[in-house]
Amino acid sequence: QLPGENDLFYSTWETRQKIKDIAVKAGALIEADLNINEDIPPRWSAAPDLAYLEKNFFDYAAPSFNSPPPGLKLVAAASKRAEVEGVAREITRLCRDLNYRWRDMAVILRNPEDYYALINTIFTDHEIPFFIDLKRPVHYHPLVELIRAACDTVITNWSYEAVFRYLKTDLIPVAREQIDLLENYVLAYGIKGSRWTDNKDWTYRRHYLKDSLEEDYLEAEKETVSASLAAINQIKKEATQALRLFQEEVKKAKIGQEISLSLFKFLITLDIPGRLSSWRNEALALGQLEQASEHTQIWAYVVDLLEQLVEIVGTEKISLEEYSQMLNAGLENLRLGLIPPGLDQVLISSLDRSRNPNVRSAFVLGVNDGILPARGSRNVLFNEAEKEFLEQAGLTFFPGEKRRLYLEQFLVYTALTRSTEFLGVSYVLADNEGRAATPSIVVSRLKEIFPHLKEEFWAEEPDGLNEEGFITRPARSLAYLTSRLRIVKAGKNINPVWWGTYSWLVSQEKWRERCKRVLSSLFYINQEPPLPVKLSRSLYGNPVKASVSKIEKFNACPFAYFLTYGLGLKERAQYKLTVPDLGEFYHAALKEFHTRVLAKKINWSDLKPKDCALLTGEVVETLAPQLRNEILLSGPGYRYLTQKLIKTVGCATNILTEHARRGKFSLVGLELAFGPKGNLPPLRLKLKEDTWLELSGRIDRVDLITSPKGNYLKVIDYKSGAVELNLNEIFYGLKLQLLAYLDLVLNYAPDLIGSDALAAGMLYFTLQNPLIISHGPLDPDLVDKEVLKKLKMKGLLLADPEIISLMDNLVFTSPDLLPVAFKKDGCFTSRSSVISATQFTILRQHLRQTLKAAGEEIMAGVVAIKPYRGQKFASCRYCQFKAICKFDPLLPENNFRLLPSPSKKEIWQGLSQVNTKEI
Ligand code: SF4
């Protein structure tokens, strides 16, 4: 009887017919068909339940099997991981208890991609040798990446990404560490394009704006200078020699054959066959047979692909871009079929592959709805009617939807009939995203045929039911033991079998150490004890040399301070403008502006807006090339930024001239450095045990007024972002810079101005060109007024109207320059930022105590992971060390220092305890 098109075995019959036709045509003798249709075929003689399954799965009229099927297991798994773990345990059990060989078992998958990664790790953990029978894509192989990256390098004119994809393939004759050095240099100086190929040595170094005294920059400079440029140039030469030759050749190539040839020559220049052969030998030596096989086959495949391209476009005029697209498509579709490298392995096979040998035991995974049988694809080029039409015209197609469904049934049949003794069928209850997954109709059909079949459940962790079953191999058992002991640590009981496992592991010499190491994780505390004092001193020195901002960082989190200044960790330098770069630029611009004003013998107060604009333009044009190796000239984006910088500096100089017009204070110094090489000595504080803290830095601006009451000094700090001076932050030691500068100038007033001085104030000046929002056109004078308001200085001033009026003579009528305002009765409003002379003294003393306390903790080796969290800010927010400290507020040892926000009154009450006599 001939099978119909809808018959389960129609494809098999079709194949038989084709073979028969060929045999007839070849004149071969064809013997009569042999009927092997017995009740129980010999291969299932040991498993009548599996024979019954084979015979009746698609026979819906067949009676059910009337006893429990010993050779069949049906499992619902909590997840794919639980499913693969369970199969690994079953395979181990069959080997251990029933003397199976690995090769007697197979895992059968309908959607192999979903399982390969899991099988790889879990089977390796269980020490199960396995072979994944799959034609593997090779687009990840270094040789494929090398070819693609080489073409992309030429096409993109040596873009950073393409060049370093090429250099990191390990197929070039330069070690990876040297490539890392080269990459750091290239990133820091933004090298691309012809700078790689112009045969000139690189001599880029970090340039700094005149008078830049930022310590970090100076440190970075030292580092760059010490890095050997000669070494970098040598690495560049060796790493790119072959690539530059390839570029020369391929640029001359006009037709496909010439491009293929230049690519082939390039690969030979790099001795790729030799390199692959040594990789193969290394893999063989390590027992990595699959990798060895890949390295053996890939060269032949690539050469074959180049030859195919010669056949297709050999004589055609073609650009490298077009050629590269074709090459990429070829490389993308390259698949390597690997022969099983060993004889005794569990076979992991896909139902799509023909290699589904008979085994004693098979596990069919992922028997879920829509997976086995698979759902049809809507993504088709021809519809059913078109396919039928084309088939009638003699074009054989991949089967249409109807046939495909029958083929899926055949795959179900194949999956269920591979094993001769034992069949495991499993499905998952949840997919990778945790969504509920339903079992396939295959599962319900199995339950129909075998009503006595008991469904098992596999959990991810020992679940209290079959905990012994989880104890298979030592490595896996140790992992489960760790999670069980965590339960004990939480004060609960566990199955005694785990104590037995623990005793066994520690009694084995091979496992004792590993067990100790793994279990120590249970007692790990994510906190850092202090460094030994000796180590701390050798790390930071005596005196501890720091800046005020470094102490602020210590107060924010000692661990972040240790990583930054103790270990010297920092992010890789990149060729881009950072906020500190802009800050440096603004400071230099304002200083240069002042120098030019002095040179022209003009008073600040006489400068008109157009003078400011003109001078600012000149200053920015002069300084722009000096910033980060001409970065401001490196592209249209940066040129636009330069215009914005001109506007911002122009706006700042306008406001400063307004201050000069309204005030009587005179300039004492701009960019005043204090420290070993500065205009003023460092701020030195004595700590315990004859140790010292020495602070250096730079004060942006100091002004003086001499009045009948005495000399008064005020300090100003330029900031490129909006900033407030908050008493809370001073109180907690998180914002000390401005106060420290004021303290220093008052301390060294005799050196600076020739006599003692009193505090007039400390202020932040924001460098911005603010946006004024309005609902219609605005009068220019009104705009200027709004700008003044937006850029009003922030800080603290001496509560003395007379001194304040010397800073701004319009303060009583137009209080738009300083953070003060007056009531009608002449008193300060409650929102004015003013404090008394005594309060200034209290703050200065508090500053010194805070600095000393931090210095002593640094000397004592405090490196605790101790960030703070205030109402508006937390120290971890912008910290780049999150991945290192692993601070986790859920751990009992990782708590934020919660900083409450006391009222002004409470702060002053707290500060009133300080001893002001020392000042
Ligand atoms: S992320 Fe937080 S805890 Fe970690 S180092 Fe930074 S500030 Fe400290």
Tab-separated table of N, CA, C and O in Angstrom, residues 814-905:
chain	number	residue	atom	x	y	z
A	814	SER	N	19.279	97.402	44.626
A	814	SER	CA	19.246	96.314	43.626
A	814	SER	C	20.155	95.171	44.087
A	814	SER	O	21.284	95.040	43.624
A	815	PRO	N	19.659	94.335	44.975
A	815	PRO	CA	20.523	93.280	45.519
A	815	PRO	C	20.646	92.093	44.560
A	815	PRO	O	20.176	91.012	44.855
A	816	ASP	N	21.266	92.344	43.372
A	816	ASP	CA	21.316	91.253	42.390
A	816	ASP	C	22.726	90.707	42.154
A	816	ASP	O	22.955	89.927	41.242
A	817	LEU	N	23.699	91.138	42.967
A	817	LEU	CA	25.047	90.587	42.789
A	817	LEU	C	25.423	89.631	43.917
A	817	LEU	O	26.128	88.649	43.696
A	818	LEU	N	24.957	89.923	45.113
A	818	LEU	CA	25.404	89.168	46.290
A	818	LEU	C	24.218	88.475	46.981
A	818	LEU	O	23.075	88.927	46.834
A	819	PRO	N	24.496	87.408	47.756
A	819	PRO	CA	23.381	86.647	48.356
A	819	PRO	C	22.821	87.304	49.607
A	819	PRO	O	22.723	86.684	50.658
A	820	VAL	N	22.522	88.590	49.521
A	820	VAL	CA	21.949	89.300	50.668
A	820	VAL	C	20.832	90.231	50.202
A	820	VAL	O	20.777	90.610	49.027
A	821	ALA	N	19.965	90.568	51.118
A	821	ALA	CA	18.930	91.574	50.842
A	821	ALA	C	18.588	92.225	52.178
A	821	ALA	O	18.820	91.643	53.241
A	822	PHE	N	18.062	93.426	52.082
A	822	PHE	CA	17.773	94.176	53.314
A	822	PHE	C	16.283	94.464	53.432
A	822	PHE	O	15.589	94.663	52.424
A	823	LYS	N	15.855	94.488	54.691
A	823	LYS	CA	14.468	94.885	54.934
A	823	LYS	C	14.413	96.416	54.953
A	823	LYS	O	15.463	97.071	54.928
A	824	LYS	N	13.168	96.924	55.053
A	824	LYS	CA	13.040	98.390	55.040
A	824	LYS	C	13.771	99.032	56.219
A	824	LYS	O	14.300	100.140	56.136
A	825	ASP	N	13.810	98.285	57.351
A	825	ASP	CA	14.457	98.859	58.543
A	825	ASP	C	15.976	98.745	58.497
A	825	ASP	O	16.668	99.041	59.459
A	826	GLY	N	16.522	98.267	57.372
A	826	GLY	CA	17.973	98.197	57.226
A	826	GLY	C	18.571	96.905	57.740
A	826	GLY	O	19.775	96.677	57.611
A	827	CYS	N	17.709	95.987	58.314
A	827	CYS	CA	18.244	94.699	58.775
A	827	CYS	C	18.287	93.720	57.599
A	827	CYS	O	17.576	93.894	56.603
A	828	PHE	N	19.093	92.669	57.778
A	828	PHE	CA	19.163	91.632	56.734
A	828	PHE	C	17.864	90.832	56.710
A	828	PHE	O	17.266	90.582	57.760
A	829	THR	N	17.422	90.415	55.519
A	829	THR	CA	16.266	89.510	55.437
A	829	THR	C	16.716	88.125	55.923
A	829	THR	O	17.913	87.831	55.950
A	830	SER	N	15.720	87.277	56.235
A	830	SER	CA	16.091	85.950	56.791
A	830	SER	C	16.808	85.090	55.763
A	830	SER	O	17.516	84.154	56.104
A	831	ARG	N	16.626	85.409	54.469
A	831	ARG	CA	17.264	84.564	53.439
A	831	ARG	C	18.668	85.027	53.093
A	831	ARG	O	19.333	84.432	52.253
A	832	SER	N	19.125	86.094	53.747
A	832	SER	CA	20.489	86.576	53.456
A	832	SER	C	21.513	85.594	54.017
A	832	SER	O	21.358	85.063	55.120
A	833	SER	N	22.579	85.350	53.214
A	833	SER	CA	23.627	84.429	53.663
A	833	SER	C	24.706	85.217	54.381
A	833	SER	O	25.742	85.557	53.782
A	834	VAL	N	24.438	85.514	55.618
A	834	VAL	CA	25.417	86.307	56.372
A	834	VAL	C	25.665	85.666	57.735
A	834	VAL	O	24.768	85.058	58.319
A	835	ILE	N	26.888	85.829	58.216
A	835	ILE	CA	27.220	85.350	59.564
A	835	ILE	C	28.119	86.390	60.241
A	835	ILE	O	28.742	87.226	59.553
A	836	SER	N	28.212	86.275	61.546
A	836	SER	CA	29.016	87.270	62.285
A	836	SER	C	30.493	86.906	62.224
A	836	SER	O	30.867	85.795	61.834
A	837	ALA	N	31.330	87.835	62.677
A	837	ALA	CA	32.781	87.593	62.705
A	837	ALA	C	33.085	86.399	63.612
A	837	ALA	O	33.937	85.565	63.307
A	838	THR	N	32.372	86.299	64.745
A	838	THR	CA	32.612	85.172	65.661
A	838	THR	C	32.249	83.861	64.968
A	838	THR	O	32.950	82.850	65.102
A	839	GLN	N	31.142	83.892	64.241
A	839	GLN	CA	30.751	82.651	63.552
A	839	GLN	C	31.785	82.255	62.501
A	839	GLN	O	32.053	81.069	62.294
A	840	PHE	N	32.392	83.254	61.840
A	840	PHE	CA	33.479	82.935	60.897
A	840	PHE	C	34.603	82.227	61.650
A	840	PHE	O	35.167	81.240	61.188
A	841	THR	N	34.918	82.734	62.828
A	841	THR	CA	35.995	82.130	63.615
A	841	THR	C	35.630	80.704	64.016
A	841	THR	O	36.458	79.792	63.946
A	842	ILE	N	34.350	80.511	64.401
A	842	ILE	CA	33.909	79.153	64.776
A	842	ILE	C	34.050	78.205	63.580
A	842	ILE	O	34.555	77.088	63.693
A	843	LEU	N	33.637	78.699	62.419
A	843	LEU	CA	33.731	77.841	61.228
A	843	LEU	C	35.179	77.479	60.924
A	843	LEU	O	35.494	76.345	60.571
A	844	ARG	N	36.077	78.463	61.070
A	844	ARG	CA	37.496	78.200	60.774
A	844	ARG	C	38.044	77.146	61.741
A	844	ARG	O	38.807	76.266	61.347
A	845	GLN	N	37.648	77.239	62.977
A	845	GLN	CA	38.141	76.257	63.936
A	845	GLN	C	37.535	74.880	63.651
A	845	GLN	O	38.223	73.863	63.722
A	846	HIS	N	36.257	74.878	63.293
A	846	HIS	CA	35.615	73.603	62.928
A	846	HIS	C	36.332	72.985	61.722
A	846	HIS	O	36.581	71.778	61.682
A	847	LEU	N	36.698	73.847	60.782
A	847	LEU	CA	37.421	73.373	59.595
A	847	LEU	C	38.700	72.652	60.006
A	847	LEU	O	38.992	71.539	59.565
A	848	ARG	N	39.466	73.293	60.862
A	848	ARG	CA	40.754	72.716	61.257
A	848	ARG	C	40.554	71.382	62.001
A	848	ARG	O	41.291	70.423	61.765
A	849	GLN	N	39.554	71.356	62.834
A	849	GLN	CA	39.304	70.093	63.555
A	849	GLN	C	38.897	68.985	62.574
A	849	GLN	O	39.342	67.855	62.689
A	850	THR	N	38.059	69.354	61.609
A	850	THR	CA	37.600	68.355	60.633
A	850	THR	C	38.771	67.865	59.786
A	850	THR	O	38.910	66.665	59.535
A	851	LEU	N	39.618	68.809	59.347
A	851	LEU	CA	40.765	68.421	58.528
A	851	LEU	C	41.701	67.512	59.333
A	851	LEU	O	42.197	66.502	58.825
A	852	LYS	N	41.917	67.883	60.588
A	852	LYS	CA	42.815	67.076	61.427
A	852	LYS	C	42.245	65.673	61.650
A	852	LYS	O	42.963	64.681	61.559
A	853	ALA	N	40.948	65.627	61.925
A	853	ALA	CA	40.335	64.311	62.168
A	853	ALA	C	40.483	63.427	60.935
A	853	ALA	O	40.839	62.240	61.039
A	854	ALA	N	40.263	64.012	59.747
A	854	ALA	CA	40.393	63.219	58.515
A	854	ALA	C	41.838	62.783	58.337
A	854	ALA	O	42.127	61.620	58.017
A	855	GLY	N	42.790	63.729	58.551
A	855	GLY	CA	44.209	63.413	58.394
A	855	GLY	C	44.609	62.275	59.318
A	855	GLY	O	45.338	61.351	58.922
A	856	GLU	N	44.116	62.301	60.564
A	856	GLU	CA	44.489	61.245	61.514
A	856	GLU	C	43.905	59.892	61.094
A	856	GLU	O	44.555	58.860	61.222
A	857	GLU	N	42.696	59.921	60.570
A	857	GLU	CA	42.105	58.657	60.107
A	857	GLU	C	42.862	58.103	58.902
A	857	GLU	O	43.080	56.904	58.788
A	858	ILE	N	43.291	59.008	58.021
A	858	ILE	CA	44.069	58.545	56.857
A	858	ILE	C	45.357	57.891	57.353
A	858	ILE	O	45.739	56.803	56.917
A	859	MET	N	46.036	58.565	58.294
A	859	MET	CA	47.282	58.038	58.846
A	859	MET	C	47.052	56.705	59.568
A	859	MET	O	47.903	55.835	59.576
A	860	ALA	N	45.874	56.569	60.175
A	860	ALA	CA	45.576	55.319	60.905
A	860	ALA	C	45.141	54.202	59.956
A	860	ALA	O	44.799	53.107	60.383
A	861	GLY	N	45.136	54.481	58.656
A	861	GLY	CA	44.831	53.435	57.663
A	861	GLY	C	43.359	53.160	57.471
A	861	GLY	O	42.979	52.098	56.964
A	862	VAL	N	42.487	54.106	57.821
A	862	VAL	CA	41.042	53.864	57.656
A	862	VAL	C	40.694	53.818	56.162
A	862	VAL	O	40.984	54.762	55.424
A	863	VAL	N	40.142	52.697	55.745
A	863	VAL	CA	39.726	52.555	54.337
A	863	VAL	C	38.307	51.974	54.279
A	863	VAL	O	37.953	51.274	53.344
A	864	ALA	N	37.521	52.247	55.276
A	864	ALA	CA	36.194	51.624	55.379
A	864	ALA	C	35.287	52.011	54.217
A	864	ALA	O	35.368	53.119	53.688
A	865	ILE	N	34.447	51.038	53.829
A	865	ILE	CA	33.418	51.325	52.811
A	865	ILE	C	32.287	51.997	53.572
A	865	ILE	O	31.441	51.335	54.164
A	866	LYS	N	32.319	53.318	53.581
A	866	LYS	CA	31.401	54.041	54.472
A	866	LYS	C	30.862	55.282	53.771
A	866	LYS	O	31.232	56.412	54.102
A	867	PRO	N	30.013	55.082	52.788
A	867	PRO	CA	29.484	56.260	52.086
A	867	PRO	C	28.397	56.929	52.938
A	867	PRO	O	27.874	56.319	53.856
A	868	TYR	N	28.095	58.161	52.572
A	868	TYR	CA	27.043	58.845	53.322
A	868	TYR	C	25.817	59.024	52.426
A	868	TYR	O	25.897	58.906	51.204
A	869	ARG	N	24.707	59.267	53.056
A	869	ARG	CA	23.511	59.653	52.282
A	869	ARG	C	22.828	60.795	53.009
A	869	ARG	O	22.480	60.678	54.179
A	870	GLY	N	22.714	61.910	52.315
A	870	GLY	CA	22.037	63.069	52.879
A	870	GLY	C	20.685	63.213	52.227
A	870	GLY	O	20.247	62.335	51.477
A	871	GLN	N	20.051	64.355	52.483
A	871	GLN	CA	18.710	64.537	51.931
A	871	GLN	C	18.738	64.659	50.406
A	871	GLN	O	17.898	64.126	49.710
A	872	LYS	N	19.772	65.365	49.890
A	872	LYS	CA	19.792	65.623	48.453
A	872	LYS	C	20.833	64.790	47.720
A	872	LYS	O	20.825	64.713	46.502
A	873	PHE	N	21.772	64.195	48.412
A	873	PHE	CA	22.903	63.616	47.710
A	873	PHE	C	23.446	62.418	48.458
A	873	PHE	O	23.290	62.313	49.665
A	874	ALA	N	24.065	61.499	47.716
A	874	ALA	CA	24.748	60.365	48.351
A	874	ALA	C	26.107	60.213	47.688
A	874	ALA	O	26.251	60.481	46.493
A	875	SER	N	27.109	59.787	48.445
A	875	SER	CA	28.449	59.763	47.856
A	875	SER	C	28.586	58.730	46.740
A	875	SER	O	29.469	58.827	45.915
A	876	CYS	N	27.718	57.724	46.704
A	876	CYS	CA	27.865	56.694	45.666
A	876	CYS	C	27.318	57.151	44.306
A	876	CYS	O	27.554	56.497	43.300
A	877	ARG	N	26.580	58.246	44.299
A	877	ARG	CA	25.799	58.603	43.105
A	877	ARG	C	26.651	58.653	41.836
A	877	ARG	O	26.318	58.050	40.840
A	878	TYR	N	27.743	59.375	41.853
A	878	TYR	CA	28.570	59.467	40.642
A	878	TYR	C	29.894	58.732	40.820
A	878	TYR	O	30.843	58.998	40.105
A	879	CYS	N	29.992	57.844	41.782
A	879	CYS	CA	31.274	57.187	42.068
A	879	CYS	C	31.559	56.127	40.999
A	879	CYS	O	30.692	55.326	40.653
A	880	GLN	N	32.789	56.117	40.507
A	880	GLN	CA	33.136	55.159	39.456
A	880	GLN	C	33.629	53.837	40.025
A	880	GLN	O	34.050	52.967	39.282
A	881	PHE	N	33.581	53.671	41.348
A	881	PHE	CA	34.139	52.456	41.942
A	881	PHE	C	33.081	51.457	42.394
A	881	PHE	O	33.393	50.535	43.142
A	882	LYS	N	31.854	51.624	41.943
A	882	LYS	CA	30.777	50.741	42.413
A	882	LYS	C	31.107	49.275	42.170
A	882	LYS	O	30.826	48.420	43.007
A	883	ALA	N	31.721	49.008	41.016
A	883	ALA	CA	32.007	47.612	40.677
A	883	ALA	C	33.119	47.042	41.561
A	883	ALA	O	33.265	45.831	41.674
A	884	ILE	N	33.887	47.919	42.193
A	884	ILE	CA	35.006	47.427	43.008
A	884	ILE	C	34.560	47.222	44.457
A	884	ILE	O	34.828	46.201	45.060
A	885	CYS	N	33.860	48.214	45.002
A	885	CYS	CA	33.536	48.121	46.433
A	885	CYS	C	32.355	47.181	46.683
A	885	CYS	O	32.210	46.634	47.749
A	886	LYS	N	31.518	47.001	45.662
A	886	LYS	CA	30.333	46.125	45.778
A	886	LYS	C	29.472	46.489	46.995
A	886	LYS	O	28.932	45.616	47.686
A	887	PHE	N	29.375	47.776	47.257
A	887	PHE	CA	28.551	48.245	48.372
A	887	PHE	C	27.100	47.843	48.124
A	887	PHE	O	26.555	48.105	47.055
A	888	ASP	N	26.514	47.174	49.080
A	888	ASP	CA	25.145	46.698	48.915
A	888	ASP	C	24.369	47.002	50.197
A	888	ASP	O	24.566	46.350	51.224
A	889	PRO	N	23.482	47.989	50.161
A	889	PRO	CA	22.769	48.380	51.385
A	889	PRO	C	21.947	47.241	51.995
A	889	PRO	O	21.530	47.329	53.140
A	890	LEU	N	21.746	46.145	51.220
A	890	LEU	CA	20.983	45.029	51.792
A	890	LEU	C	21.844	44.179	52.733
A	890	LEU	O	21.335	43.395	53.531
A	891	LEU	N	23.176	44.323	52.620
A	891	LEU	CA	24.053	43.577	53.527
A	891	LEU	C	24.087	44.293	54.872
A	891	LEU	O	24.163	45.526	54.910
A	892	PRO	N	24.076	43.527	55.963
A	892	PRO	CA	24.040	44.202	57.271
A	892	PRO	C	25.269	45.078	57.503
A	892	PRO	O	25.191	46.081	58.209
A	893	GLU	N	26.420	44.711	56.902
A	893	GLU	CA	27.638	45.494	57.163
A	893	GLU	C	27.763	46.711	56.248
A	893	GLU	O	28.683	47.494	56.376
A	894	ASN	N	26.862	46.827	55.270
A	894	ASN	CA	26.936	47.954	54.335
A	894	ASN	C	25.787	48.930	54.576
A	894	ASN	O	24.718	48.808	53.981
A	895	ASN	N	26.017	49.858	55.459
A	895	ASN	CA	24.970	50.858	55.718
A	895	ASN	C	25.462	52.231	55.319
A	895	ASN	O	26.639	52.546	55.510
A	896	PHE	N	24.568	53.027	54.792
A	896	PHE	CA	24.911	54.427	54.542
A	896	PHE	C	25.061	55.147	55.883
A	896	PHE	O	24.342	54.819	56.835
A	897	ARG	N	25.980	56.098	55.938
A	897	ARG	CA	25.971	57.008	57.090
A	897	ARG	C	24.873	58.006	56.790
A	897	ARG	O	25.011	58.820	55.867
A	898	LEU	N	23.785	57.920	57.491
A	898	LEU	CA	22.672	58.822	57.195
A	898	LEU	C	22.937	60.169	57.849
A	898	LEU	O	23.166	60.243	59.057
A	899	LEU	N	22.993	61.203	57.016
A	899	LEU	CA	23.286	62.528	57.554
A	899	LEU	C	21.986	63.318	57.649
A	899	LEU	O	21.399	63.691	56.632
A	900	PRO	N	21.508	63.567	58.850
A	900	PRO	CA	20.280	64.355	58.971
A	900	PRO	C	20.532	65.802	58.549
A	900	PRO	O	21.684	66.215	58.395
A	901	SER	N	19.485	66.538	58.338
A	901	SER	CA	19.625	67.943	57.947
A	901	SER	C	19.213	68.833	59.109
A	901	SER	O	18.048	69.241	59.203
A	902	PRO	N	20.143	69.129	59.995
A	902	PRO	CA	19.764	69.984	61.126
A	902	PRO	C	19.446	71.407	60.665
A	902	PRO	O	19.909	71.835	59.593
A	903	SER	N	18.691	72.143	61.486
A	903	SER	CA	18.399	73.536	61.145
A	903	SER	C	19.654	74.370	61.415
A	903	SER	O	20.586	73.910	62.089
A	904	LYS	N	19.661	75.606	60.903
A	904	LYS	CA	20.819	76.491	61.125
A	904	LYS	C	21.098	76.623	62.621
A	904	LYS	O	22.243	76.564	63.067
A	905	LYS	N	19.998	76.768	63.375
A	905	LYS	CA	20.153	76.955	64.810
A	905	LYS	C	20.855	75.754	65.448
A	905	LYS	O	21.795	75.891	66.242
